[in-house]
Coordinates of C-alpha atoms in Angstrom, one line a residue:
X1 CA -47.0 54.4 -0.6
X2 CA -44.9 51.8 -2.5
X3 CA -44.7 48.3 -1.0
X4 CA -41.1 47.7 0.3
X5 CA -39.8 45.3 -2.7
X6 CA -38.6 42.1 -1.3
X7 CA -34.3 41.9 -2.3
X8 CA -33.7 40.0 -5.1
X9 CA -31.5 36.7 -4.0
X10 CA -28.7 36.1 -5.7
X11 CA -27.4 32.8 -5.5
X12 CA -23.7 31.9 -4.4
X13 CA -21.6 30.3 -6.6
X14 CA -17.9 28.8 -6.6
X15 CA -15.7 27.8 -8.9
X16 CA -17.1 24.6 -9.8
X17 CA -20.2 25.9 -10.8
X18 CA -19.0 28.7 -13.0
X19 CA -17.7 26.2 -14.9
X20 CA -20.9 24.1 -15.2
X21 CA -21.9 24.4 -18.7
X22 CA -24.8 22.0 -18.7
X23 CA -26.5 19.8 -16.5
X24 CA -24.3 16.4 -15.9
X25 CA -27.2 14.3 -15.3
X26 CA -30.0 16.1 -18.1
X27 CA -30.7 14.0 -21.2
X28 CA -29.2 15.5 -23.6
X29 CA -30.0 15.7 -27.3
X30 CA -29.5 12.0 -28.9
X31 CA -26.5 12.5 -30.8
X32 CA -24.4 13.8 -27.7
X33 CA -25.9 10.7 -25.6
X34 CA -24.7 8.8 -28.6
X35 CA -21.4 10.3 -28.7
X36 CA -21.4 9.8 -24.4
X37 CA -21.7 6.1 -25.2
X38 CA -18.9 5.6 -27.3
X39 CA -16.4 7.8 -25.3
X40 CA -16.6 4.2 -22.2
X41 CA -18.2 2.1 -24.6
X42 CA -15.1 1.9 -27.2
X43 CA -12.3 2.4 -24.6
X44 CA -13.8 -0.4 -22.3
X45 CA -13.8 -2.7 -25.3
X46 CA -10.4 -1.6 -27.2
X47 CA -8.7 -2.2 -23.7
X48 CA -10.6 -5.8 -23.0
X49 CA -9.2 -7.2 -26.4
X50 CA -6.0 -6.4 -25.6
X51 CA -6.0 -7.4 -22.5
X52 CA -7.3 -10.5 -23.3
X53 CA -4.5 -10.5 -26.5
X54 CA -1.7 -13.1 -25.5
X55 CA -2.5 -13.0 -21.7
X56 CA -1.0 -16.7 -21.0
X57 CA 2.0 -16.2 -22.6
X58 CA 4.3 -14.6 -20.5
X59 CA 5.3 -16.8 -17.8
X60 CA 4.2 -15.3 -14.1
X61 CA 7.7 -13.3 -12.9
X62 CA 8.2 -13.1 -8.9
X63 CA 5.5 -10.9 -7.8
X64 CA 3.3 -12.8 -9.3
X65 CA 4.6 -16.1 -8.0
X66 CA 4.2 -14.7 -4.4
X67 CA 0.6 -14.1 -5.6
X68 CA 0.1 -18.0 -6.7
X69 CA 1.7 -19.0 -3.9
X70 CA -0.5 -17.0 -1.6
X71 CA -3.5 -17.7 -2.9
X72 CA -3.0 -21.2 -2.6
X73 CA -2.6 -21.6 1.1
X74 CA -5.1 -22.3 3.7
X75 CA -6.6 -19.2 4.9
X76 CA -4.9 -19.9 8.6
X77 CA -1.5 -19.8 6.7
X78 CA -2.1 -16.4 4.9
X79 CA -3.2 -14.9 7.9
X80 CA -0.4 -16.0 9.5
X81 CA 2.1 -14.5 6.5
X82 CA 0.6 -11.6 6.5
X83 CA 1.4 -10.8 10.1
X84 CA 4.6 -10.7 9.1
X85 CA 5.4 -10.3 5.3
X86 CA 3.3 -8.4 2.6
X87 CA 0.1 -7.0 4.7
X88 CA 0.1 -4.1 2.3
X89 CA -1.4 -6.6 -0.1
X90 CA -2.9 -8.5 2.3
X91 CA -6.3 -7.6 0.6
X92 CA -5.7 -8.8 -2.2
X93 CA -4.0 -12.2 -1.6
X94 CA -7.3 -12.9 0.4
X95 CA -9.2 -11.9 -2.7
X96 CA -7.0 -14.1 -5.2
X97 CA -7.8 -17.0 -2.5
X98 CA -11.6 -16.5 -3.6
X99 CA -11.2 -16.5 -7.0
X100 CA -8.9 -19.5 -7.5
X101 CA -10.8 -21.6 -4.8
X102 CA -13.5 -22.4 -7.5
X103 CA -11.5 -21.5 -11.0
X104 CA -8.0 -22.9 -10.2
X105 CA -4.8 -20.8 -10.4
X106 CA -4.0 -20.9 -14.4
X107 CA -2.5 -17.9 -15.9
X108 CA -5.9 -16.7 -17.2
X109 CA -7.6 -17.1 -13.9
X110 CA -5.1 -15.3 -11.7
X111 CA -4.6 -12.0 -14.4
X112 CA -8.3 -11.9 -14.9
X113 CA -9.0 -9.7 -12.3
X114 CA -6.7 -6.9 -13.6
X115 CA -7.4 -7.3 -17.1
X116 CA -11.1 -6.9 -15.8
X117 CA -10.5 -3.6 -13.8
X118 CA -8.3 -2.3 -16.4
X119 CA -11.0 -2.5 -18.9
X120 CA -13.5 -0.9 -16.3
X121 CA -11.1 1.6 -15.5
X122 CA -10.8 2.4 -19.7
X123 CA -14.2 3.2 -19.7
X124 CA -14.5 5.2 -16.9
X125 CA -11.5 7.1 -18.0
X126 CA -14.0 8.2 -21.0
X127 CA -17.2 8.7 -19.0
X128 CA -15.2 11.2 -16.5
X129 CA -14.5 12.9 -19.6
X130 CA -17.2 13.0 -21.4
X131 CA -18.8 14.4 -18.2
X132 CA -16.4 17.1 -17.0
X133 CA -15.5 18.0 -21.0
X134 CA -17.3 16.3 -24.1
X135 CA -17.5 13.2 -25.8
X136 CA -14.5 14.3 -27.9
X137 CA -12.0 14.7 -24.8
X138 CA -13.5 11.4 -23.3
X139 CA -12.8 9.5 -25.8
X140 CA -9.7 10.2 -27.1
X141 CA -8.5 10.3 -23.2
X142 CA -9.8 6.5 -23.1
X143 CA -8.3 5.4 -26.3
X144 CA -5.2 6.8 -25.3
X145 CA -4.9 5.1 -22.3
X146 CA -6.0 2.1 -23.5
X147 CA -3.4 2.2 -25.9
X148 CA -0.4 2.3 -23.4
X149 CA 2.0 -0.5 -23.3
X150 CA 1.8 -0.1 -19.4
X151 CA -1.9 -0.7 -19.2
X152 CA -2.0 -4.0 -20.9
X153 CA 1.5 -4.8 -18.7
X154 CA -0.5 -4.4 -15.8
X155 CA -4.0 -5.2 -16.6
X156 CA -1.9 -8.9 -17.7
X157 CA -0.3 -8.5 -13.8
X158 CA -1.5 -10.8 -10.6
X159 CA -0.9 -7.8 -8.3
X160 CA -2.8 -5.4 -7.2
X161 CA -1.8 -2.6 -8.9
X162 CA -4.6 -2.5 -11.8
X163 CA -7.4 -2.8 -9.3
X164 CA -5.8 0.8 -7.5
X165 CA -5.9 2.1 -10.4
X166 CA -9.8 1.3 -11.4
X167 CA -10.7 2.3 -7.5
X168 CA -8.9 5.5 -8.5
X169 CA -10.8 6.6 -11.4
X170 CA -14.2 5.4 -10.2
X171 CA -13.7 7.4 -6.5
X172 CA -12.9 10.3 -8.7
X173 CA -15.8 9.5 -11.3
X174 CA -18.1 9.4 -8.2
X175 CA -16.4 12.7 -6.0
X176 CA -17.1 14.6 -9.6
X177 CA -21.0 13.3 -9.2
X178 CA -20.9 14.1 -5.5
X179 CA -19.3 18.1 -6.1
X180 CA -22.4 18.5 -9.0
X181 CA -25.1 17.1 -6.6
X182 CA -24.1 17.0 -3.0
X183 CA -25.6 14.8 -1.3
X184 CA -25.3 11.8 1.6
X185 CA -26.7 9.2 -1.5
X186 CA -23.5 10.0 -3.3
X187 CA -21.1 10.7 -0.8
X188 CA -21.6 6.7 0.4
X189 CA -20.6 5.1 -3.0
X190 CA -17.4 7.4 -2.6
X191 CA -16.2 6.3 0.5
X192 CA -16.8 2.6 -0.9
X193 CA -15.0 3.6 -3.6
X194 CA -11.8 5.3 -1.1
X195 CA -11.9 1.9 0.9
X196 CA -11.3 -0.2 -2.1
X197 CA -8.8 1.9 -3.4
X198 CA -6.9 1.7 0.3
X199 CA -7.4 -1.6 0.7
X200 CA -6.1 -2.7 -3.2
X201 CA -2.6 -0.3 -2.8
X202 CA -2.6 2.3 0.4
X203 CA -0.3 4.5 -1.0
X204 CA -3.1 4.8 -3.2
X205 CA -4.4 7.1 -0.5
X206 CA -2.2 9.7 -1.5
X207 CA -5.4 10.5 -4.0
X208 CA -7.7 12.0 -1.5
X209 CA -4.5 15.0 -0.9
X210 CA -6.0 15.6 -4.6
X211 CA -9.3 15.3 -3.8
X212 CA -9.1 17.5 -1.2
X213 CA -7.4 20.2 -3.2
X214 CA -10.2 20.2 -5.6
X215 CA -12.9 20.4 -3.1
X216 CA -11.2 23.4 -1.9
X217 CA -10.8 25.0 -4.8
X218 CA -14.0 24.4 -6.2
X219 CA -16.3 22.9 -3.9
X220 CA -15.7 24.8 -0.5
X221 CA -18.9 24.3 1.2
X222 CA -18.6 21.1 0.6
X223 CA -15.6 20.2 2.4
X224 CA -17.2 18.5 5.5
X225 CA -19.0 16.6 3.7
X226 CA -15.9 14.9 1.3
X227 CA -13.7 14.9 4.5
X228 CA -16.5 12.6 6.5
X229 CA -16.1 10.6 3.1
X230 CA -12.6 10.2 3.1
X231 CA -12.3 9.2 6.7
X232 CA -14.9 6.8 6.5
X233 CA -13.3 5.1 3.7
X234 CA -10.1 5.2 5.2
X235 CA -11.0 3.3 8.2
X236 CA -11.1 -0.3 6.7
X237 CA -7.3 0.6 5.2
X238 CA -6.1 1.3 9.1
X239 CA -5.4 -2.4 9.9
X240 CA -3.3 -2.7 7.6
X241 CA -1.2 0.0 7.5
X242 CA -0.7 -0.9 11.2
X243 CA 0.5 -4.2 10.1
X244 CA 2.5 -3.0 7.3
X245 CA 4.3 -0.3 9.5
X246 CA 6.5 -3.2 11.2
X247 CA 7.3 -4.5 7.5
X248 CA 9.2 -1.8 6.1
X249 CA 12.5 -3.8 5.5
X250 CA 10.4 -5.3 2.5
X251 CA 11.2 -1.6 1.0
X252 CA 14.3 -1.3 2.2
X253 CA 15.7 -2.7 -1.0
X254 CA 13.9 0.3 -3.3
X255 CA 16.7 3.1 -4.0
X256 CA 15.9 6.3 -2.6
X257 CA 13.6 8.8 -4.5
X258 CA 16.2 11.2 -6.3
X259 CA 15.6 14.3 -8.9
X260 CA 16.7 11.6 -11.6
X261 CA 14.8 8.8 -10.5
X262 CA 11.8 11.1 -10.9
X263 CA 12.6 12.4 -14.4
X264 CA 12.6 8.5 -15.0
X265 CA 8.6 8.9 -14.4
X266 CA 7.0 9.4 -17.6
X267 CA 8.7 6.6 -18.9
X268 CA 7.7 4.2 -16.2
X269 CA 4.1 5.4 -15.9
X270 CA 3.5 4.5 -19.8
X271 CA 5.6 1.7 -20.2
X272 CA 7.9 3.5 -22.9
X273 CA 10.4 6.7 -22.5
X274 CA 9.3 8.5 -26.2
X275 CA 5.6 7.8 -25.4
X276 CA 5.9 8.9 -21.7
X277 CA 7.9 12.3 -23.3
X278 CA 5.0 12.9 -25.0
X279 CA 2.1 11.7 -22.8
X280 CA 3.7 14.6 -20.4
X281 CA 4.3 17.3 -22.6
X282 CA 0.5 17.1 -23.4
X283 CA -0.4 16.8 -20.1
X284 CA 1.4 20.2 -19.1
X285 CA -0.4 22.1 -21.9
X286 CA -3.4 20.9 -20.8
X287 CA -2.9 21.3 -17.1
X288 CA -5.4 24.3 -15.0
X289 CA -6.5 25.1 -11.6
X290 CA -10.1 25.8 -13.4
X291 CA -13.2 23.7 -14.1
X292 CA -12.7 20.7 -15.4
X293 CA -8.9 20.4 -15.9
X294 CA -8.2 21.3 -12.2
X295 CA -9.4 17.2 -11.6
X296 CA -7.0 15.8 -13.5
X297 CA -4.1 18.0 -13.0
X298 CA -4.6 17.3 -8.8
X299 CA -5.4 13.5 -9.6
X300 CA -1.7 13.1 -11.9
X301 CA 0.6 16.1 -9.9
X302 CA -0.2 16.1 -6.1
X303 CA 0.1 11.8 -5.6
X304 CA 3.4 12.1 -7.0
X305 CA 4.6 15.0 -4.8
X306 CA 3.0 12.8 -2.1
X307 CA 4.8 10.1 -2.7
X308 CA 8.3 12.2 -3.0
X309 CA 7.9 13.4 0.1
X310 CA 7.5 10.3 1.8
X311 CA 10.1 8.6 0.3
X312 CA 12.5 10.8 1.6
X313 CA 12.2 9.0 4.9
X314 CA 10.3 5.3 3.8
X315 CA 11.3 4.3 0.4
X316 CA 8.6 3.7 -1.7
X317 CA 9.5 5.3 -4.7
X318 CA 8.5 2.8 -7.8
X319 CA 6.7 3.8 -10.9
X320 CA 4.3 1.0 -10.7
X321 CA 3.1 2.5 -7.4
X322 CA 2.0 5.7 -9.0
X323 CA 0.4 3.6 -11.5
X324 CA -3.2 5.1 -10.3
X325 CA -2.1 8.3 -11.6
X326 CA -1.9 7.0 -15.1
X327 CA -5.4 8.4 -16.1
X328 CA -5.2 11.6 -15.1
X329 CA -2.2 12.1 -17.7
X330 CA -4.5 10.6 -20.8
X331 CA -7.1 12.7 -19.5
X332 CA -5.2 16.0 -19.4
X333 CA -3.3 14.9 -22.8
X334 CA -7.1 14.7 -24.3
X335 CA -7.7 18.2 -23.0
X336 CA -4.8 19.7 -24.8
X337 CA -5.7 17.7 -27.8
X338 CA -9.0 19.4 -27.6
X339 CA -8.0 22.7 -28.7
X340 CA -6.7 21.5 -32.1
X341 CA -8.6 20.5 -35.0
X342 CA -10.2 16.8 -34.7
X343 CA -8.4 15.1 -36.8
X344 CA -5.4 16.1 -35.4
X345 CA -6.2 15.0 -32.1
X346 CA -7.2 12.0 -33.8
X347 CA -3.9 11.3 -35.8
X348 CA -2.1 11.9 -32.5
X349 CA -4.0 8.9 -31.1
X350 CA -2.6 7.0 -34.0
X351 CA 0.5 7.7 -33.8
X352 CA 0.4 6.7 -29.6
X353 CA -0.5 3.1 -30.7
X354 CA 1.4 2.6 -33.9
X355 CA 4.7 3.9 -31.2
X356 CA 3.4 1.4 -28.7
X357 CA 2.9 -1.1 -30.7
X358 CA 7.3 -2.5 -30.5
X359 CA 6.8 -2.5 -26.4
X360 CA 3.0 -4.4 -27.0
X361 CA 4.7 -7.4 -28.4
X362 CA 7.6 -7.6 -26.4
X363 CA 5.3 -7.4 -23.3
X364 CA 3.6 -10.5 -24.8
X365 CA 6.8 -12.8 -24.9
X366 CA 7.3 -15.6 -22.5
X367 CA 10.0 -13.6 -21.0
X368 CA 7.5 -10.3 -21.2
X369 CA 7.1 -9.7 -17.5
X370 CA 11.6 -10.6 -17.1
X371 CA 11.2 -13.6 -16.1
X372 CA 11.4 -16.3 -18.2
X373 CA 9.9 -19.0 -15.7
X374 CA 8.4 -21.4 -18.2
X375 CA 12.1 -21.7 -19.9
X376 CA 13.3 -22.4 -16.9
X377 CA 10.8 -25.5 -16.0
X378 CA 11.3 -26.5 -20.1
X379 CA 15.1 -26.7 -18.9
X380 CA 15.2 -29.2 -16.0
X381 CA 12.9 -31.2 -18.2
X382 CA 15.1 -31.4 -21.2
X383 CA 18.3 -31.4 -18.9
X384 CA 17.5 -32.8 -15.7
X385 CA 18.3 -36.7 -15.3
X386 CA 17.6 -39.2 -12.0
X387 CA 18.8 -38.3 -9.2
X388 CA 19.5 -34.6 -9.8
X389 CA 19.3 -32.3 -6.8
X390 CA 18.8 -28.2 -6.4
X391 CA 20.3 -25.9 -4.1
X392 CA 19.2 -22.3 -4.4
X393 CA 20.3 -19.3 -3.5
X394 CA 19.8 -17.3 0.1
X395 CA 16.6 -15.0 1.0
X396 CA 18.2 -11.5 -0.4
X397 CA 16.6 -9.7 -3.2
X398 CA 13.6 -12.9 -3.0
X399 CA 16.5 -15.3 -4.7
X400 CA 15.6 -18.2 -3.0
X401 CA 12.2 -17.6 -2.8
X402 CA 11.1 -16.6 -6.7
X403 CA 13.8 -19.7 -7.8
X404 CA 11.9 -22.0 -5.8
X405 CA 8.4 -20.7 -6.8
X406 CA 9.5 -21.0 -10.5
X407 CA 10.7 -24.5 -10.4
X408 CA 7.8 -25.8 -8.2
X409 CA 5.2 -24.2 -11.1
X410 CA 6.8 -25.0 -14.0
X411 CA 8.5 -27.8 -13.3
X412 CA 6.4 -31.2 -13.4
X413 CA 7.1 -33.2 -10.1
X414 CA 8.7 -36.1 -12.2
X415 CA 11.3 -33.8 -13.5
X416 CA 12.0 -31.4 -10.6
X417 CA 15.5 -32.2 -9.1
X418 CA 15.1 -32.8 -5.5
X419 CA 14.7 -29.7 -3.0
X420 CA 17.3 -31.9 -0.6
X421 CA 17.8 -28.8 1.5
X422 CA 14.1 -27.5 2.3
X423 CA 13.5 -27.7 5.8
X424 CA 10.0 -25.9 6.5
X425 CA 8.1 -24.8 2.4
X426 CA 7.4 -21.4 2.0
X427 CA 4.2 -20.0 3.3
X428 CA 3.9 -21.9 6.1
X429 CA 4.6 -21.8 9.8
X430 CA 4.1 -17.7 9.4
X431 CA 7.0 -17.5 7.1
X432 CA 6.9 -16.0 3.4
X433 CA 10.3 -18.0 2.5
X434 CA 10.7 -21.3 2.8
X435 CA 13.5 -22.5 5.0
X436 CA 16.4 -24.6 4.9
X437 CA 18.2 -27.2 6.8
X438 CA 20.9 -26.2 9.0
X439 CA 23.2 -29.3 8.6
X440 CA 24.1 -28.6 4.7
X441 CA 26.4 -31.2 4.1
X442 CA 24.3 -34.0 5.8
X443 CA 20.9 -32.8 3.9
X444 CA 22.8 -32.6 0.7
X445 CA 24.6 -36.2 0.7
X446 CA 27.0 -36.5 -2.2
X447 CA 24.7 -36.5 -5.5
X448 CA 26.9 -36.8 -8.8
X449 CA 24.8 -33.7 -10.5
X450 CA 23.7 -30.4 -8.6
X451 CA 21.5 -27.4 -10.0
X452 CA 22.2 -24.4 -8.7
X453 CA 18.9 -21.9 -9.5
X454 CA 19.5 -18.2 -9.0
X455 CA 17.4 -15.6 -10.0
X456 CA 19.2 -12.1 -12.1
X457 CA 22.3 -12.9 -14.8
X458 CA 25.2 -14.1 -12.3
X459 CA 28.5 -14.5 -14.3
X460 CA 29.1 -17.0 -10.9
X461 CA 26.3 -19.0 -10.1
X462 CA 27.7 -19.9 -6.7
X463 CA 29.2 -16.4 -5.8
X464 CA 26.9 -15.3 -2.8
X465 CA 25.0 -18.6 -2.8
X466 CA 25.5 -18.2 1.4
X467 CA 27.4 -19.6 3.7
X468 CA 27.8 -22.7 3.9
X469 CA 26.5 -24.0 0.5
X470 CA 29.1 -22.0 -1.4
X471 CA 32.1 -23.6 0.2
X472 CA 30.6 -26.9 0.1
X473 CA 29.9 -26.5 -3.4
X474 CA 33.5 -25.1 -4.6
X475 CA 34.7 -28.1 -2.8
X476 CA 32.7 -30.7 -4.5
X477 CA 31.7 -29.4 -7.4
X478 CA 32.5 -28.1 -10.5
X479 CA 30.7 -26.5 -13.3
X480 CA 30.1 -28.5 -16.3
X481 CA 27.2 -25.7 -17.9
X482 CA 25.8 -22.4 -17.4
X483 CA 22.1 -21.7 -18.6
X484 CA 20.5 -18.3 -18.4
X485 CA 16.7 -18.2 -19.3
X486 CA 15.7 -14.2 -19.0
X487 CA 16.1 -13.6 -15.1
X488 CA 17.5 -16.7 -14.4
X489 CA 21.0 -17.9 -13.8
X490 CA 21.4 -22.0 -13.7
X491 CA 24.2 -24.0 -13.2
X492 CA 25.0 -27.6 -13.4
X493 CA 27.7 -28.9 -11.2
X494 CA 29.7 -32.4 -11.7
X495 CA 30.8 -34.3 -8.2
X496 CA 34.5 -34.2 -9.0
X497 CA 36.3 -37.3 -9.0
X498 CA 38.1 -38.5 -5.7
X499 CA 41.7 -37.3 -5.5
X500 CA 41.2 -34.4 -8.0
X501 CA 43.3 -30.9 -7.6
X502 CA 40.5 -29.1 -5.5
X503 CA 40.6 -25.4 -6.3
X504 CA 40.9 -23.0 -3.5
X505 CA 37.8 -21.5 -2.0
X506 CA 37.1 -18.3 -2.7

């Protein structure tokens, strides 16, 4: 009698693994490990020089005021702003406090950090694809990316936005080493990885909706595993959503998410409408719901439905807040280019940087991030005489806030006209703004020269200057010149002469 033969097991397999060409982790032969190399090794370096390329230069523009200001408070003070203005980037303010304790706040020192995680985010662009494609596709998806104006925008930016984006591409880098190998060893590193990308920009969050569509899709069985992940790293970002929930009014001035306003996308993502045109068009050839495009195609396409959706009742609709998403466009662009011959693919690069290349240097200018702060502290030096005082504008749009910031940072203290209306400084007492005295004609006096400092182009410097400083002022006053450094309005005003017509008030 025949033994019973015991059934032959067939192992299960999903979609991620019938997709699996080779082992992720094996050795390799040394040419391909070669090849791996260069695919991070030249992206991370291309991107640090220019990064690094002109990164003084431009002057810091509002945001980034706000984060010099922040960062040089006392740490009860930023605690106590952030209760009430700008939790979202409460993280990072904190952070920007530790590095300019012991560096100082220079230009250099306070982009540094995004220039940094721009460049590590360059690499890892190429090492994801190098490891889900080839060397080829991570290479070119790195270059490209390195090459976009908006990379080196934001990798020159002191905001948080460039450090979202590096925590986005490592957390996928590491859920794409969890899904080959699960594994609790490699599931930790990706909730680290979650929590930093929360805590640097939470509507960064909107990632794990892609995560979680590739898990299901390819990685079913190991959906417990990524969701104890997720939650884990979520749990540091709860605080301060909570805070931020009682801040919306902050958004309140972003325009409401609209078919148009989307189609403006591309253009915003990359920092230029031909190259963004193109970026996308590549990007839809090389989109798939199959191993190994289906990661980038729910990384760049699911965030920004996300996001859609929930600015139809919070609006948050601004490309710079989808900047995370960035990669997954180079890397989908690099798949499509992967299907023609090399040096096609190549010359495509080429033509990417050499397009850039008009929207590099103006990025670079002193004006380069649109607001020309250092003209404006080069004005009141060359212009400004004894005696001058400032009045600034009111607390809408940040007016009186970012005109203040850019005079007390440019501005020497010998030069600066006198802030005769500043009751309580900015940052202080829990408040973001700075705030005035109530008596405006007292605090004022009767100085023979006024600068009025407004932030945008104002054909009127003193048209919606608040009540009662623009009365006052048309009373008083009249204009004798109008300077406009990029972003900037500044006007000089005369004391009129006793006994003088006095126009009407308007």
């Amino acid at each position: 009698m025949r033994a019973t033969e015991a059934p032959v097991e067939v192992p299960v397999r999903d979609g991620w693994e019938e997709g699996l060409t080779a082992d992720p982790d094996g050795p390799g032969d040394r040419a391909g490990r070669s090849l791996g190399r260069l695919a991070w090794i030249a992206p991370t370096l291309l991107m640090g020089l220019l990064g690094l390329a002109r990164i003084t230069w431009p002057a810091l523009w509002g945001d980034e005021l706000a984060t010099w200001g922040m960062a040089g408070v006392s740490w009860g003070d930023l605690w106590a702003v952030v209760q009430n203005f700008d939790a979202a980037i409460g993280p990072y303010y904190a952070l920007m406090h530790l590095v300019t304790g012991p560096f100082g706040d220079s230009e250099l020192v306070l982009r540094l950090p995004s220039m940094l995680a721009m460049a590590g985010a360059a690499g890892l662009v190429g090492a994801l694809g190098t490891r889900l494609a080839s060397p080829r596709v991570g290479l070119t998806a790195g270059l490209i990316f390195a090459v976009l104006p908006s990379t080196s925008r934001y990798a020159h930016e002191a905001r948080p936005y460039a450090i979202a984006l590096f925590a986005a591409v490592l957390a996928t880098w590491l859920l794409v080493r969890a899904i080959d190998r699960p594994g609790a060893a490699r599931w930790v590193p990706y909730a680290g990885a979650v929590a930093l990308l929360g805590l640097g920009q939470f509507v960064g969050l909107l990632l794990l909706a892609g995560h979680a569509l590739v898990v299901l899709l390819m990685r079913p069985r190991a959906g417990w595993a990524w969701l104890v992940a997720a939650v884990v790293g979520s749990l540091p970002v709860l605080p301060v959503v909570y805070l931020a929930r009682s801040q919306q009014t902050q958004v309140s001035w972003i325009p409401a998410a609209t078919l148009d306003r989307v189609a403006d996308l591309p253009a915003g993502l990359t920092g230029d409408a031909l190259l963004g045109g193109v970026v996308l068009a590549l990007a839809l050839v090389g989109m798939s719901l199959r191993r190994p495009a289906v990661v980038y195609t729910a990384w760049a396409f699911v965030p920004v439905l996300g996001l859609y959706l929930v600015s139809q009742v919070t609006p948050l609709w601004l490309p710079r807040y989808l900047l995370f998403v960035l990669p997954a466009f180079a890397l989908l662009a690099a798949t499509a280019l992967s299907r023609a011959p090399v040096l096609r693919g190549l010359a495509v690069v080429v033509v990417v940087a050499l397009v850039a290349v008009p929207s590099q240097l103006e990025l670079r200018e002193t004006d380069g991030h649109t607001q020309a702060s250092r003209d404006l502290g080069a004005l009141l030096v060359e212009e400004g005489a004894a005696g001058d005082v400032a009045v600034y504008g009111g607390n809408v749009g940040g007016d009186q806030r970012v005109a203040r910031d850019a005079v007390a940072r440019y501005t020497p203290m010998t030069s600066r006209p006198r802030d005769v209306l500043l009751a309580q400084a900015a940052r202080t007492g829990g408040s973001f703004t700075a705030r005035e005295c109530a008596q405006v004609a007292t605090c004022l006096g009767q100085p023979q020269r006024v600068w009025v400092i407004r932030t945008g182009r104002l054909d009127d410097a003193l048209r919606g200057l608040g009540d009662p400083k623009e009365p006052l002022l048309r009373s008083q006053y009249d204009v004798d010149r109008l300077f406009r450094p990029t972003g900037f309005t500044v006007a000089l005003l005369l004391r009129r002469s006793v006994g003088s017509e006095q126009p009407p008030v308007r």
